[in-house]
PDB file of C-alpha atoms in Angstrom:
ATOM      1  CA  MET A   1       8.442   6.189  46.351  1.00 78.00           C
ATOM      2  CA  ARG A   2       7.618   9.514  44.677  1.00 85.00           C
ATOM      3  CA  LYS A   3      10.895   9.426  42.785  1.00 88.00           C
ATOM      4  CA  VAL A   4      10.105   5.965  41.392  1.00 87.00           C
ATOM      5  CA  LEU A   5       6.622   7.088  40.311  1.00 88.00           C
ATOM      6  CA  ARG A   6       8.065  10.203  38.668  1.00 91.00           C
ATOM      7  CA  ILE A   7      10.617   8.131  36.714  1.00 92.00           C
ATOM      8  CA  PHE A   8       7.891   5.661  35.715  1.00 90.00           C
ATOM      9  CA  PHE A   9       5.648   8.529  34.531  1.00 91.00           C
ATOM     10  CA  LEU A  10       8.537  10.032  32.517  1.00 92.00           C
ATOM     11  CA  ILE A  11       9.250   6.688  30.837  1.00 94.00           C
ATOM     12  CA  ILE A  12       5.578   6.177  29.937  1.00 93.00           C
ATOM     13  CA  SER A  13       5.379   9.752  28.606  1.00 93.00           C
ATOM     14  CA  ALA A  14       8.516   9.273  26.505  1.00 92.00           C
ATOM     15  CA  VAL A  15       7.155   6.057  24.975  1.00 93.00           C
ATOM     16  CA  PHE A  16       3.858   7.822  24.201  1.00 91.00           C
ATOM     17  CA  ILE A  17       5.633  10.788  22.580  1.00 91.00           C
ATOM     18  CA  LEU A  18       7.871   8.458  20.539  1.00 90.00           C
ATOM     19  CA  GLY A  19       4.766   6.573  19.343  1.00 83.00           C
ATOM     20  CA  ILE A  20       3.135   9.797  18.178  1.00 84.00           C
ATOM     21  CA  ALA A  21       6.359  10.907  16.460  1.00 84.00           C
ATOM     22  CA  TYR A  22       6.587   7.517  14.684  1.00 81.00           C
ATOM     23  CA  PHE A  23       2.976   7.859  13.510  1.00 75.00           C
ATOM     24  CA  PHE A  24       3.535  11.309  12.020  1.00 77.00           C
ATOM     25  CA  SER A  25       6.849  10.324  10.416  1.00 80.00           C
ATOM     26  CA  LYS A  26       5.494   7.224   8.632  1.00 84.00           C
ATOM     27  CA  TRP A  27       1.812   7.997   8.022  1.00 91.00           C
ATOM     28  CA  ASN A  28       0.708  10.561   5.433  1.00 94.00           C
ATOM     29  CA  LYS A  29      -2.583  12.374   4.924  1.00 94.00           C
ATOM     30  CA  ILE A  30      -4.836  11.177   2.102  1.00 96.00           C
ATOM     31  CA  ASN A  31      -5.645  13.611  -0.710  1.00 97.00           C
ATOM     32  CA  VAL A  32      -9.323  13.659  -1.657  1.00 96.00           C
ATOM     33  CA  ASP A  33     -10.513  14.258  -5.228  1.00 96.00           C
ATOM     34  CA  ASP A  34     -14.264  13.685  -5.701  1.00 94.00           C
ATOM     35  CA  ASN A  35     -13.884  13.537  -9.494  1.00 95.00           C
ATOM     36  CA  ILE A  36     -11.050  10.992  -9.718  1.00 96.00           C
ATOM     37  CA  GLY A  37     -13.568   8.288 -10.707  1.00 94.00           C
ATOM     38  CA  LYS A  38     -14.300  10.273 -13.867  1.00 94.00           C
ATOM     39  CA  SER A  39     -10.638  10.976 -14.705  1.00 95.00           C
ATOM     40  CA  THR A  40      -8.979   9.742 -17.894  1.00 94.00           C
ATOM     41  CA  GLY A  41      -6.611   7.588 -15.799  1.00 93.00           C
ATOM     42  CA  ILE A  42      -9.536   5.527 -14.489  1.00 95.00           C
ATOM     43  CA  LYS A  43     -11.265   5.405 -17.880  1.00 93.00           C
ATOM     44  CA  THR A  44      -8.136   4.035 -19.594  1.00 93.00           C
ATOM     45  CA  LEU A  45      -8.235   0.984 -17.284  1.00 92.00           C
ATOM     46  CA  ASP A  46     -10.950  -0.419 -19.568  1.00 90.00           C
ATOM     47  CA  LYS A  47      -8.425  -0.538 -22.439  1.00 90.00           C
ATOM     48  CA  LYS A  48      -5.784  -2.441 -20.421  1.00 89.00           C
ATOM     49  CA  VAL A  49      -5.361  -6.246 -20.353  1.00 86.00           C
ATOM     50  CA  PHE A  50      -3.707  -8.636 -17.923  1.00 81.00           C
ATOM     51  CA  ASP A  51      -0.368 -10.231 -18.711  1.00 76.00           C
ATOM     52  CA  HIS A  52      -1.291 -13.906 -19.195  1.00 70.00           C
ATOM     53  CA  THR A  53       1.761 -14.972 -17.174  1.00 67.00           C
ATOM     54  CA  TYR A  54       0.277 -13.381 -14.048  1.00 57.00           C
ATOM     55  CA  LEU A  55      -3.371 -14.178 -14.700  1.00 56.00           C
ATOM     56  CA  ILE A  56      -4.392 -16.926 -12.288  1.00 56.00           C
ATOM     57  CA  PHE A  57      -8.145 -16.343 -12.379  1.00 55.00           C
ATOM     58  CA  ASP A  58     -10.196 -15.390 -15.411  1.00 53.00           C
ATOM     59  CA  SER A  59     -10.741 -11.768 -14.423  1.00 56.00           C
ATOM     60  CA  THR A  60     -12.581  -9.690 -16.956  1.00 63.00           C
ATOM     61  CA  LYS A  61     -11.864  -6.248 -15.566  1.00 82.00           C
ATOM     62  CA  VAL A  62      -8.497  -4.626 -14.917  1.00 88.00           C
ATOM     63  CA  LYS A  63      -8.597  -2.888 -11.540  1.00 93.00           C
ATOM     64  CA  THR A  64      -5.240  -1.083 -11.637  1.00 93.00           C
ATOM     65  CA  ASP A  65      -2.484  -0.011 -13.990  1.00 92.00           C
ATOM     66  CA  PHE A  66       0.059   0.311 -11.149  1.00 94.00           C
ATOM     67  CA  GLU A  67       3.521  -0.963 -12.075  1.00 92.00           C
ATOM     68  CA  ILE A  68       6.783  -0.731 -10.152  1.00 90.00           C
ATOM     69  CA  TYR A  69       8.749  -0.271 -13.352  1.00 84.00           C
ATOM     70  CA  LYS A  70       7.119   1.798 -16.093  1.00 78.00           C
ATOM     71  CA  LYS A  71       5.687  -0.074 -19.076  1.00 73.00           C
ATOM     72  CA  LEU A  72       4.611   1.559 -22.287  1.00 71.00           C
ATOM     73  CA  SER A  73       2.168  -1.167 -23.314  1.00 80.00           C
ATOM     74  CA  ASP A  74      -1.442  -1.708 -22.236  1.00 85.00           C
ATOM     75  CA  THR A  75      -0.520  -4.938 -20.431  1.00 87.00           C
ATOM     76  CA  VAL A  76      -0.633  -4.889 -16.617  1.00 89.00           C
ATOM     77  CA  THR A  77       0.819  -7.320 -14.083  1.00 87.00           C
ATOM     78  CA  PHE A  78      -0.666  -5.982 -10.832  1.00 90.00           C
ATOM     79  CA  ASN A  79      -4.113  -6.652  -9.443  1.00 90.00           C
ATOM     80  CA  PHE A  80      -5.893  -4.594  -6.778  1.00 94.00           C
ATOM     81  CA  SER A  81      -8.220  -5.333  -3.874  1.00 95.00           C
ATOM     82  CA  ALA A  82      -9.734  -3.210  -1.093  1.00 96.00           C
ATOM     83  CA  ASN A  83     -10.844  -4.878   2.138  1.00 96.00           C
ATOM     84  CA  LYS A  84     -12.555  -3.369   5.163  1.00 95.00           C
ATOM     85  CA  ASN A  85     -11.401  -4.676   8.551  1.00 92.00           C
ATOM     86  CA  PRO A  86     -14.417  -6.369  10.188  1.00 90.00           C
ATOM     87  CA  ASN A  87     -13.293  -5.438  13.720  1.00 91.00           C
ATOM     88  CA  TYR A  88     -12.253  -1.803  13.169  1.00 91.00           C
ATOM     89  CA  SER A  89     -14.555   0.259  10.961  1.00 89.00           C
ATOM     90  CA  ASN A  90     -11.926   2.981  10.333  1.00 92.00           C
ATOM     91  CA  LEU A  91      -9.322   0.522   9.009  1.00 94.00           C
ATOM     92  CA  THR A  92      -9.151  -0.414   5.318  1.00 96.00           C
ATOM     93  CA  LEU A  93      -6.445  -2.470   3.584  1.00 96.00           C
ATOM     94  CA  LEU A  94      -5.585  -1.728  -0.060  1.00 97.00           C
ATOM     95  CA  THR A  95      -3.442  -4.425  -1.710  1.00 96.00           C
ATOM     96  CA  PHE A  96      -1.596  -4.266  -5.018  1.00 96.00           C
ATOM     97  CA  ASN A  97      -0.394  -7.754  -5.938  1.00 92.00           C
ATOM     98  CA  SER A  98       1.799  -9.033  -8.744  1.00 89.00           C
ATOM     99  CA  GLY A  99       2.813 -12.651  -8.783  1.00 83.00           C
ATOM    100  CA  ASP A 100       2.798 -15.862 -10.765  1.00 78.00           C
ATOM    101  CA  GLY A 101       1.792 -18.140  -7.900  1.00 75.00           C
ATOM    102  CA  PHE A 102       5.407 -18.937  -6.996  1.00 84.00           C
ATOM    103  CA  ALA A 103       6.950 -15.504  -6.425  1.00 85.00           C
ATOM    104  CA  GLY A 104       5.802 -11.924  -6.475  1.00 88.00           C
ATOM    105  CA  VAL A 105       5.436  -8.653  -4.659  1.00 93.00           C
ATOM    106  CA  ASN A 106       2.634  -7.057  -2.632  1.00 94.00           C
ATOM    107  CA  ILE A 107       2.270  -3.345  -1.996  1.00 96.00           C
ATOM    108  CA  ASN A 108       0.084  -3.063   1.102  1.00 97.00           C
ATOM    109  CA  VAL A 109      -1.553   0.240   2.004  1.00 97.00           C
ATOM    110  CA  VAL A 110      -3.137   0.524   5.444  1.00 95.00           C
ATOM    111  CA  LYS A 111      -5.728   3.319   5.560  1.00 96.00           C
ATOM    112  CA  TYR A 112      -6.859   4.603   8.939  1.00 92.00           C
ATOM    113  CA  LYS A 113      -9.472   7.383   8.785  1.00 91.00           C
ATOM    114  CA  SER A 114      -7.781  10.048   6.610  1.00 93.00           C
ATOM    115  CA  PHE A 115      -4.208   8.742   6.997  1.00 93.00           C
ATOM    116  CA  PHE A 116      -2.347   5.928   5.236  1.00 95.00           C
ATOM    117  CA  TYR A 117       0.903   3.975   5.311  1.00 94.00           C
ATOM    118  CA  ALA A 118       2.316   1.919   2.423  1.00 96.00           C
ATOM    119  CA  SER A 119       4.706  -1.014   2.746  1.00 94.00           C
ATOM    120  CA  SER A 120       6.087  -3.646   0.396  1.00 93.00           C
ATOM    121  CA  GLU A 121       6.453  -7.376   0.745  1.00 91.00           C
ATOM    122  CA  SER A 122       8.148  -9.696  -1.728  1.00 87.00           C
ATOM    123  CA  TYR A 123       7.516 -13.414  -1.484  1.00 86.00           C
ATOM    124  CA  THR A 124       8.719 -16.650  -2.990  1.00 83.00           C
ATOM    125  CA  ASP A 125       8.164 -20.361  -2.463  1.00 82.00           C
ATOM    126  CA  ASN A 126      11.917 -20.937  -2.856  1.00 80.00           C
ATOM    127  CA  LYS A 127      12.824 -20.497   0.836  1.00 77.00           C
ATOM    128  CA  ARG A 128      16.356 -20.703   2.116  1.00 74.00           C
ATOM    129  CA  THR A 129      17.499 -21.142   5.701  1.00 76.00           C
ATOM    130  CA  PHE A 130      18.607 -17.572   6.373  1.00 74.00           C
ATOM    131  CA  ASP A 131      16.152 -15.637   4.162  1.00 72.00           C
ATOM    132  CA  PHE A 132      14.880 -13.735   7.189  1.00 70.00           C
ATOM    133  CA  LEU A 133      18.270 -12.001   7.502  1.00 69.00           C
ATOM    134  CA  GLU A 134      18.097 -10.438   4.045  1.00 77.00           C
ATOM    135  CA  PRO A 135      16.602  -6.948   3.730  1.00 78.00           C
ATOM    136  CA  GLU A 136      13.325  -6.407   1.922  1.00 82.00           C
ATOM    137  CA  ARG A 137      13.852  -6.056  -1.854  1.00 86.00           C
ATOM    138  CA  TYR A 138      11.593  -2.999  -2.139  1.00 91.00           C
ATOM    139  CA  ILE A 139      11.591  -0.137   0.381  1.00 92.00           C
ATOM    140  CA  ILE A 140       9.054   2.654   0.044  1.00 94.00           C
ATOM    141  CA  LYS A 141      10.690   6.044   0.551  1.00 93.00           C
ATOM    142  CA  ASN A 142       7.857   8.479  -0.306  1.00 94.00           C
ATOM    143  CA  GLN A 143       4.155   7.903  -0.745  1.00 96.00           C
ATOM    144  CA  LYS A 144       1.102   9.802  -1.948  1.00 97.00           C
ATOM    145  CA  LEU A 145      -2.467   8.523  -2.119  1.00 97.00           C
ATOM    146  CA  THR A 146      -5.479  10.208  -3.702  1.00 97.00           C
ATOM    147  CA  LEU A 147      -8.958   8.741  -3.125  1.00 97.00           C
ATOM    148  CA  ASN A 148     -12.477   9.732  -4.128  1.00 97.00           C
ATOM    149  CA  LYS A 149     -13.481   9.998  -0.423  1.00 95.00           C
ATOM    150  CA  THR A 150     -12.016   9.300   3.013  1.00 91.00           C
ATOM    151  CA  GLN A 151     -14.558   6.870   4.518  1.00 93.00           C
ATOM    152  CA  TYR A 152     -15.804   3.639   2.945  1.00 95.00           C
ATOM    153  CA  LYS A 153     -18.320   0.962   3.835  1.00 93.00           C
ATOM    154  CA  LYS A 154     -18.496  -2.555   2.415  1.00 94.00           C
ATOM    155  CA  GLY A 155     -19.910  -2.431  -1.083  1.00 94.00           C
ATOM    156  CA  ASP A 156     -18.728   1.138  -1.796  1.00 95.00           C
ATOM    157  CA  SER A 157     -16.842   1.890  -4.993  1.00 95.00           C
ATOM    158  CA  ILE A 158     -13.278   3.045  -4.424  1.00 97.00           C
ATOM    159  CA  TYR A 159     -11.305   5.046  -6.994  1.00 97.00           C
ATOM    160  CA  GLY A 160      -7.840   6.450  -6.565  1.00 97.00           C
ATOM    161  CA  LYS A 161      -4.277   7.042  -7.590  1.00 97.00           C
ATOM    162  CA  ILE A 162      -1.134   5.946  -5.783  1.00 97.00           C
ATOM    163  CA  GLU A 163       2.323   7.442  -6.260  1.00 96.00           C
ATOM    164  CA  LEU A 164       5.346   5.785  -4.645  1.00 96.00           C
ATOM    165  CA  GLU A 165       9.084   6.341  -4.609  1.00 96.00           C
ATOM    166  CA  ILE A 166      10.546   2.852  -4.187  1.00 94.00           C
ATOM    167  CA  LYS A 167      14.134   1.837  -3.525  1.00 94.00           C
ATOM    168  CA  PHE A 168      15.135  -1.482  -5.103  1.00 91.00           C
ATOM    169  CA  THR A 169      17.706  -2.680  -2.535  1.00 89.00           C
ATOM    170  CA  PRO A 170      19.823  -5.100  -4.611  1.00 87.00           C
ATOM    171  CA  THR A 171      20.919  -2.262  -6.932  1.00 91.00           C
ATOM    172  CA  ASN A 172      20.037   0.792  -4.755  1.00 91.00           C
ATOM    173  CA  GLU A 173      17.982   2.084  -7.697  1.00 93.00           C
ATOM    174  CA  ILE A 174      15.196   4.580  -6.925  1.00 94.00           C
ATOM    175  CA  VAL A 175      12.033   4.061  -8.999  1.00 93.00           C
ATOM    176  CA  ASN A 176       9.021   6.376  -9.193  1.00 94.00           C
ATOM    177  CA  SER A 177       5.891   4.252  -9.528  1.00 94.00           C
ATOM    178  CA  GLU A 178       2.322   5.338  -9.931  1.00 94.00           C
ATOM    179  CA  GLY A 179      -1.009   3.986 -11.005  1.00 95.00           C
ATOM    180  CA  TYR A 180      -4.755   4.444 -10.938  1.00 96.00           C
ATOM    181  CA  PHE A 181      -7.058   1.882  -9.339  1.00 97.00           C
ATOM    182  CA  ARG A 182     -10.716   1.057  -8.863  1.00 96.00           C
ATOM    183  CA  SER A 183     -12.642  -1.640  -7.054  1.00 95.00           C
ATOM    184  CA  ILE A 184     -15.500  -2.448  -4.699  1.00 95.00           C
ATOM    185  CA  VAL A 185     -14.667  -2.522  -0.970  1.00 96.00           C
ATOM    186  CA  ASP A 186     -15.059  -6.071   0.402  1.00 92.00           C
TER     187      ASP A 186
END
């Protein structure tokens, strides 16, 4: 009986250690810059405009200049939202979305206390039978997030900068993407 309990305890310990190792390998620490809201990157968002192809709602204020592929114009295709989880006060979801209503891509950033993890999700309404077998089109290799503070409540202003190294799987191209963002936490 003792041998069985010892093996069970070792298995539970191994699973716990693997979970902690996974957390530290995927999640990164947030950089804090109190003055990022006053930076020129945030101020230039007022001069940007939405690409009319991607503008579903009549939004008057550009919230991010994040782009997967660099653009030299003042036209943006991504929108940004920050949502607080109602059940877990330390969990905040930051979403960068670009889409035309039929297809697009989401960059989802899960923020837990002073750590974060970014993932990508491409979507389309043109579904095929075996789409679930295909790999994700965008894979995030490296990530860096800078925010004006680490803890937010609903109604707080959020300012930041995200920097991602993204692998585009169809061509195996590595793209360095970055952008500033601002919003009110919902």
